[in-house]
PDB file of C-alpha atoms in Angstrom:
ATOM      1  CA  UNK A 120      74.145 -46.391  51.854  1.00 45.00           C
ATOM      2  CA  UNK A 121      78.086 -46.132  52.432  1.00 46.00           C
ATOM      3  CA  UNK A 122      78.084 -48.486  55.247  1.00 50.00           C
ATOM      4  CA  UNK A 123      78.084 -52.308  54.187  1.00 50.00           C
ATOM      5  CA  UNK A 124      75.246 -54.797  54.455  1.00 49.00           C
ATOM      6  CA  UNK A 125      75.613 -57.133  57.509  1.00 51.00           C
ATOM      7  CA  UNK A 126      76.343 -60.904  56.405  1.00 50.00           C
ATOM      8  CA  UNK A 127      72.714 -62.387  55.691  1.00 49.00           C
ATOM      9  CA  UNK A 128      72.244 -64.378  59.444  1.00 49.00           C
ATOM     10  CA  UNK A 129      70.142 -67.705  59.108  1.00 47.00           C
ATOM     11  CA  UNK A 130      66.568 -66.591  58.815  1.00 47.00           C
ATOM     12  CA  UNK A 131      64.917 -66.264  62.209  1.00 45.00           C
ATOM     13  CA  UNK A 132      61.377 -65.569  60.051  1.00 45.00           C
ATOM     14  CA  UNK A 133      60.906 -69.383  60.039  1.00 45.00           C
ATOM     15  CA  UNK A 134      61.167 -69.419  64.301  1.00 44.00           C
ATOM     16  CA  UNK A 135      57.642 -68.019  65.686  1.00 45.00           C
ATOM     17  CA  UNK A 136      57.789 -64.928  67.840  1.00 44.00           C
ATOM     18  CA  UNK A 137      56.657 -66.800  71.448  1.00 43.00           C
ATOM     19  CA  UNK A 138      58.854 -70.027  70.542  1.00 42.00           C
ATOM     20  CA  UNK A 139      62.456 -69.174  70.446  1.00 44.00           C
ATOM     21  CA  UNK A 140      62.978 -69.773  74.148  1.00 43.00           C
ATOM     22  CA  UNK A 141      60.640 -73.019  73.886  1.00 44.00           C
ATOM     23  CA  UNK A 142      62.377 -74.077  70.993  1.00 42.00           C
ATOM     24  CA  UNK A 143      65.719 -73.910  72.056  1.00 44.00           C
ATOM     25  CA  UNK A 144      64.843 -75.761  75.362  1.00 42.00           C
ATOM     26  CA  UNK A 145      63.262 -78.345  73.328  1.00 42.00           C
ATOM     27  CA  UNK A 146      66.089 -79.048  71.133  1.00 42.00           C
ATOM     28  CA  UNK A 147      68.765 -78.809  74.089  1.00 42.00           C
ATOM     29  CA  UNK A 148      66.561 -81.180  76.025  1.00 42.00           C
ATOM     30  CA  UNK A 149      66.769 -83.777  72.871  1.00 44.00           C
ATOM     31  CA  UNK A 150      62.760 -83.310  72.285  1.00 42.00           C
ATOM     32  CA  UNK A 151      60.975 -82.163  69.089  1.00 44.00           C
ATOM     33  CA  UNK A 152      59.087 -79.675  68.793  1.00 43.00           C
ATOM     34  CA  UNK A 153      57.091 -78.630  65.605  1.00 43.00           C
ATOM     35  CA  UNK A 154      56.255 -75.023  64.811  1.00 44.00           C
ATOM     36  CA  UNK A 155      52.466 -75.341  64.770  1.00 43.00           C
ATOM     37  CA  UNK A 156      52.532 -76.563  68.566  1.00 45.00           C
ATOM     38  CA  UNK A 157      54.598 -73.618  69.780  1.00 45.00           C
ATOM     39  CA  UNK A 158      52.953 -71.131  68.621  1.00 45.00           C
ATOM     40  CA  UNK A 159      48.703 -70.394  68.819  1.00 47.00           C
ATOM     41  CA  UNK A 160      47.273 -71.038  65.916  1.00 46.00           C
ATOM     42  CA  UNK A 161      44.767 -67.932  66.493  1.00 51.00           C
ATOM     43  CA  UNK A 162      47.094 -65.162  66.854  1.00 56.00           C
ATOM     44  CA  UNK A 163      49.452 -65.817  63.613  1.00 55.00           C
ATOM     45  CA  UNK A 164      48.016 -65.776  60.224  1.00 59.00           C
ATOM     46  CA  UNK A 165      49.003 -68.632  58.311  1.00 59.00           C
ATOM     47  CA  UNK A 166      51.747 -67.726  55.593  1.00 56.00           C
ATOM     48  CA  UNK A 167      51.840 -68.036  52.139  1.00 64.00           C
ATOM     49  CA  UNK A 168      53.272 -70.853  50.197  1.00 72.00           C
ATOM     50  CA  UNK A 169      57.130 -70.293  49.657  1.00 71.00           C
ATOM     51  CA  UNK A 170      56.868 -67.303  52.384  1.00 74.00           C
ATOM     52  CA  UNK A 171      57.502 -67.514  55.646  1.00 68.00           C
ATOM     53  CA  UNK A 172      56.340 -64.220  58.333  1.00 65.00           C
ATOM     54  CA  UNK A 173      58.590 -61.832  59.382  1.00 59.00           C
ATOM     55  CA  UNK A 174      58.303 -61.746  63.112  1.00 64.00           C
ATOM     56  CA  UNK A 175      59.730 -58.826  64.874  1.00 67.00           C
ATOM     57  CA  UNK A 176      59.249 -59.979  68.555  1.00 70.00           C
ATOM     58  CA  UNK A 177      63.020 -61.173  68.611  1.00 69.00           C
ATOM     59  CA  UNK A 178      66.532 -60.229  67.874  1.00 68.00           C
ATOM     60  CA  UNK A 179      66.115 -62.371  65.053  1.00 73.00           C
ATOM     61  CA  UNK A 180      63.178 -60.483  63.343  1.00 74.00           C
ATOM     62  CA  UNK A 181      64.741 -57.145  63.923  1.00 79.00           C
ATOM     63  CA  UNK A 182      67.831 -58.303  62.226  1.00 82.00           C
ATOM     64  CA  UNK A 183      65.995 -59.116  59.113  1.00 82.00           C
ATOM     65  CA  UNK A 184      64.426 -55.820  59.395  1.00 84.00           C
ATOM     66  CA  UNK A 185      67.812 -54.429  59.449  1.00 86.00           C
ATOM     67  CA  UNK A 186      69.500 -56.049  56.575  1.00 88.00           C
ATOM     68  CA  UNK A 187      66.148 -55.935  54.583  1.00 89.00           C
ATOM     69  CA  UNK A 188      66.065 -52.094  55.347  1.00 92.00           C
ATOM     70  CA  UNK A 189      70.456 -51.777  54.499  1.00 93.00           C
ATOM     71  CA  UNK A 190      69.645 -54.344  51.396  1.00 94.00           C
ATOM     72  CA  UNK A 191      66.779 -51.554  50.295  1.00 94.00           C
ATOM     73  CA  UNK A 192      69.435 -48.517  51.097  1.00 95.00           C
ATOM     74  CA  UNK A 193      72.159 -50.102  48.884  1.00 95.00           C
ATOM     75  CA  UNK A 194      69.582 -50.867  46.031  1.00 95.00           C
ATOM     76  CA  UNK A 195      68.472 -47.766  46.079  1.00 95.00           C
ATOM     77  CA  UNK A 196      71.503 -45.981  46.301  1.00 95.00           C
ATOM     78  CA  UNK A 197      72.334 -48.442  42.941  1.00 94.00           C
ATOM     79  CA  UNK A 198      69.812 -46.848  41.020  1.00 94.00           C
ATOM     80  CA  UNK A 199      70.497 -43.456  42.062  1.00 93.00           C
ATOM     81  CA  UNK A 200      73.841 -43.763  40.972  1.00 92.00           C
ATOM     82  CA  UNK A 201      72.725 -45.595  37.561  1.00 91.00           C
ATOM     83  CA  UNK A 202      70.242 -42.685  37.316  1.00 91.00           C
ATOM     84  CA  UNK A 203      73.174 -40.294  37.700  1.00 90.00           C
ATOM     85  CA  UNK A 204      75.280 -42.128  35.329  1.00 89.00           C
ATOM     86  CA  UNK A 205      72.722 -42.645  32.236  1.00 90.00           C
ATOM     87  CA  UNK A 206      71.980 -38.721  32.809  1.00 88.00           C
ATOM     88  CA  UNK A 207      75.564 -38.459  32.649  1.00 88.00           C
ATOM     89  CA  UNK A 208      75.318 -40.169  29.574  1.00 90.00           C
ATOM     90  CA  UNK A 209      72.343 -38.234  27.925  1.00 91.00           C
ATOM     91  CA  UNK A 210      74.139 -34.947  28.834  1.00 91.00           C
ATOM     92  CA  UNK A 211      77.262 -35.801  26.969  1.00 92.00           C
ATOM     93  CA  UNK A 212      75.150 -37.213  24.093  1.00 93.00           C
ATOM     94  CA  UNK A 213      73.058 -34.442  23.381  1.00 94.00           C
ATOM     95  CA  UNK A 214      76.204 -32.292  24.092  1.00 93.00           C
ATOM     96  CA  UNK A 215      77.663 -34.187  21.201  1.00 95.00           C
ATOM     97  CA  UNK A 216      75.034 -33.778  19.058  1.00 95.00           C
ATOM     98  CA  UNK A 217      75.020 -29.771  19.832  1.00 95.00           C
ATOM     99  CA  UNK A 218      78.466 -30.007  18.748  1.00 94.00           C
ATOM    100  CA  UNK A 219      78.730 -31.458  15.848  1.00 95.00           C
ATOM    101  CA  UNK A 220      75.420 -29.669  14.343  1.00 95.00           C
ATOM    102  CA  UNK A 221      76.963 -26.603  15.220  1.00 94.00           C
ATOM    103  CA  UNK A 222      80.386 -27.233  13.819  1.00 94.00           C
ATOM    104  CA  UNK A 223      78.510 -28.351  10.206  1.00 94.00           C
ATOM    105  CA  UNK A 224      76.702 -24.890  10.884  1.00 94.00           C
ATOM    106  CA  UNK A 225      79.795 -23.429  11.024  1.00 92.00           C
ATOM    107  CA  UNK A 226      81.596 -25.558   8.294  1.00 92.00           C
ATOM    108  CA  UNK A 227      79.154 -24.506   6.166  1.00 91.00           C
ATOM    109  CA  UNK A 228      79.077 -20.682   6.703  1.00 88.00           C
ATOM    110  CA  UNK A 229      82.627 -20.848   5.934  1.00 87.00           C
ATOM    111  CA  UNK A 230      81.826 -22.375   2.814  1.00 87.00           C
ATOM    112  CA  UNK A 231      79.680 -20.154   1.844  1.00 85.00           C
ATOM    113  CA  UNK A 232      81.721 -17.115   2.834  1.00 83.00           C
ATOM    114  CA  UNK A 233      84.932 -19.110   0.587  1.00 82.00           C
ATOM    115  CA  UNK A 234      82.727 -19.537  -1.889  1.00 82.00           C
ATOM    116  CA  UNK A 235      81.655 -15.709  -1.863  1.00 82.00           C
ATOM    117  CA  UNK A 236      85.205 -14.464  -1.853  1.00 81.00           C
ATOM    118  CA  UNK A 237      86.545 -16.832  -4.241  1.00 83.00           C
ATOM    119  CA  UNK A 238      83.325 -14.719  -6.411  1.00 84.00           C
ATOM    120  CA  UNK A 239      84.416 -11.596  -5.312  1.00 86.00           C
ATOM    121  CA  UNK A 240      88.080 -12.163  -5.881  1.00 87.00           C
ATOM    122  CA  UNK A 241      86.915 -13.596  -9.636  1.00 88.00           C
ATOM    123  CA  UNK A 242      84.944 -11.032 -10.108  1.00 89.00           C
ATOM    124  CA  UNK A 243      87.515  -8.608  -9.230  1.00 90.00           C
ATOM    125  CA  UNK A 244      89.883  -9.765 -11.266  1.00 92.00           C
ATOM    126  CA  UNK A 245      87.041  -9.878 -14.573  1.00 92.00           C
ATOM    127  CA  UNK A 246      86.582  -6.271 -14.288  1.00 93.00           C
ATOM    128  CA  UNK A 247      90.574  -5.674 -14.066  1.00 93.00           C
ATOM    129  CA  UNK A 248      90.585  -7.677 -17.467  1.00 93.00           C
ATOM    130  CA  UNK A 249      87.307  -5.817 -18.679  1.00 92.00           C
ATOM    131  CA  UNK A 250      88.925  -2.671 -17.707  1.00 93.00           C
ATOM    132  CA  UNK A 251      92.293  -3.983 -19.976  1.00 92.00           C
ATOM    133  CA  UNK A 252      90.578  -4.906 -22.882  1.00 90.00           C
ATOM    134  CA  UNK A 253      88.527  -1.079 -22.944  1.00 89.00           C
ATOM    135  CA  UNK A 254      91.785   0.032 -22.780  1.00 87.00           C
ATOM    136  CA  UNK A 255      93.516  -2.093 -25.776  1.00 86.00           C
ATOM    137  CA  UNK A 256      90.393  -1.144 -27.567  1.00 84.00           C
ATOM    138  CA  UNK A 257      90.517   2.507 -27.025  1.00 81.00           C
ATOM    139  CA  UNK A 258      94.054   2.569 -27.697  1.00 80.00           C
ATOM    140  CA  UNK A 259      93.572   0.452 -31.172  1.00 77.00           C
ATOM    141  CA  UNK A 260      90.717   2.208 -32.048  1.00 75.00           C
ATOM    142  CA  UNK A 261      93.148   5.493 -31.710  1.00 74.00           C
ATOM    143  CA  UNK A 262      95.653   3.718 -33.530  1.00 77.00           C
ATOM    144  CA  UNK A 263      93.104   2.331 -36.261  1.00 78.00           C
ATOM    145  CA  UNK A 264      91.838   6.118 -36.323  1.00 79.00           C
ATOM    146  CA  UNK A 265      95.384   7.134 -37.219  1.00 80.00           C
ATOM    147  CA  UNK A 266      96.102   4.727 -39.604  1.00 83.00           C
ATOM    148  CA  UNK A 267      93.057   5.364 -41.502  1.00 85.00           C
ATOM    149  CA  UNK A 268      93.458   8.811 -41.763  1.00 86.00           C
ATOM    150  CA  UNK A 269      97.335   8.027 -42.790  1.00 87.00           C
ATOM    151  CA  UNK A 270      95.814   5.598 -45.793  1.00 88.00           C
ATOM    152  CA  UNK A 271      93.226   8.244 -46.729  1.00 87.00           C
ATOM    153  CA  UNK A 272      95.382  11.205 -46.887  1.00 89.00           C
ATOM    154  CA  UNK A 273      98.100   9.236 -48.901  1.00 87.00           C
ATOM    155  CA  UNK A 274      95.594   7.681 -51.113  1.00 84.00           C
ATOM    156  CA  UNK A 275      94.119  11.456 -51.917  1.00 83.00           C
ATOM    157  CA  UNK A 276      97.714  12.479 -52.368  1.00 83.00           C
ATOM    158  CA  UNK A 277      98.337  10.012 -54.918  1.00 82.00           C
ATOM    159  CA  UNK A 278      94.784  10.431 -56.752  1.00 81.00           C
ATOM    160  CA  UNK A 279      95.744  14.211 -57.031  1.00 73.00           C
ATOM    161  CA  UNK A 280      98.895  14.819 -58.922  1.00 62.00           C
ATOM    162  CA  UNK A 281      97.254  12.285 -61.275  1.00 57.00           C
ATOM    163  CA  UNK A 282      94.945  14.248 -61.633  1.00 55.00           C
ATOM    164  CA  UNK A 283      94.218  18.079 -60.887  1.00 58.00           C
ATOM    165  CA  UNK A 284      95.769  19.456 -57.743  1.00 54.00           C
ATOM    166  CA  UNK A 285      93.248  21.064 -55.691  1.00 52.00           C
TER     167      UNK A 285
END
């Protein structure tokens, strides 16, 4: 996978398997030669349309196996790495996700816990004030008390000498 494809050579699939030695005499003796008379027609399967056979029976044909078997290493090594990378990718995303659910979680609870000692802190200082105003009230109750019993006694006082003094 680390090692780099070979150049692509000129395809040897299109040369039959018994003809490369026949063919290359041919041509270096100036003669043609056509594929269907160098090779049998009964031992080679005709190809497809747009195909030609891979033939193995020469350095050719194992070259193409090569670089089709390096070409199928380095795609595969591709995807293994783009595998890699969109797990990669997934991880941190759902990572993400964890963290910003758990950080409104947490934004929340604190929240809640402000919002419970801004109560407590109110409701501390209502019962200091309740506490004050029991007091004022005592105290002008005491006072009140007094003051009554001041307006009372004078107002007997006064009501007396007019009348008999008891």
């Amino acid at each position: 996978a680390g090692a780099a494809a070979p150049a692509p050579a000129a395809p040897a699939a299109a040369v039959p398997a018994a003809a490369p030695a026949q063919s290359q005499a041919a041509s270096s003796a100036g003669a043609v030669v056509s594929e269907s008379s160098a090779a049998p027609a009964a031992s080679a399967p005709a190809p497809e349309v747009g195909r030609a056979p891979v033939l193995l029976n020469g350095p050719g044909g194992w070259s193409n196996v090569t670089r089709f078997t390096a070409l199928a290493m380095a795609k595969l090594a591709a995807q293994e790495r783009k595998v890699k990378q969109h797990g990669a990718v997934a991880m941190r995303r759902a990572l993400r996700r964890v963290q910003q659910r758990l950080l409104a979680e947490s934004m929340a609870g604190l929240r809640r816990h402000a919002n419970v000692a801004l109560v407590e802190a109110s409701r501390g200082q209502a019962e200091e004030m309740m506490q004050r105003l029991h007091h004022l009230v005592d105290s002008f109750d005491v006072e009140v008390d007094a003051m009554v019993e001041n307006i009372l006694t004078t107002t007997f006082e006064d009501l007396a000498p007019a009348g008999t003094k008891t």
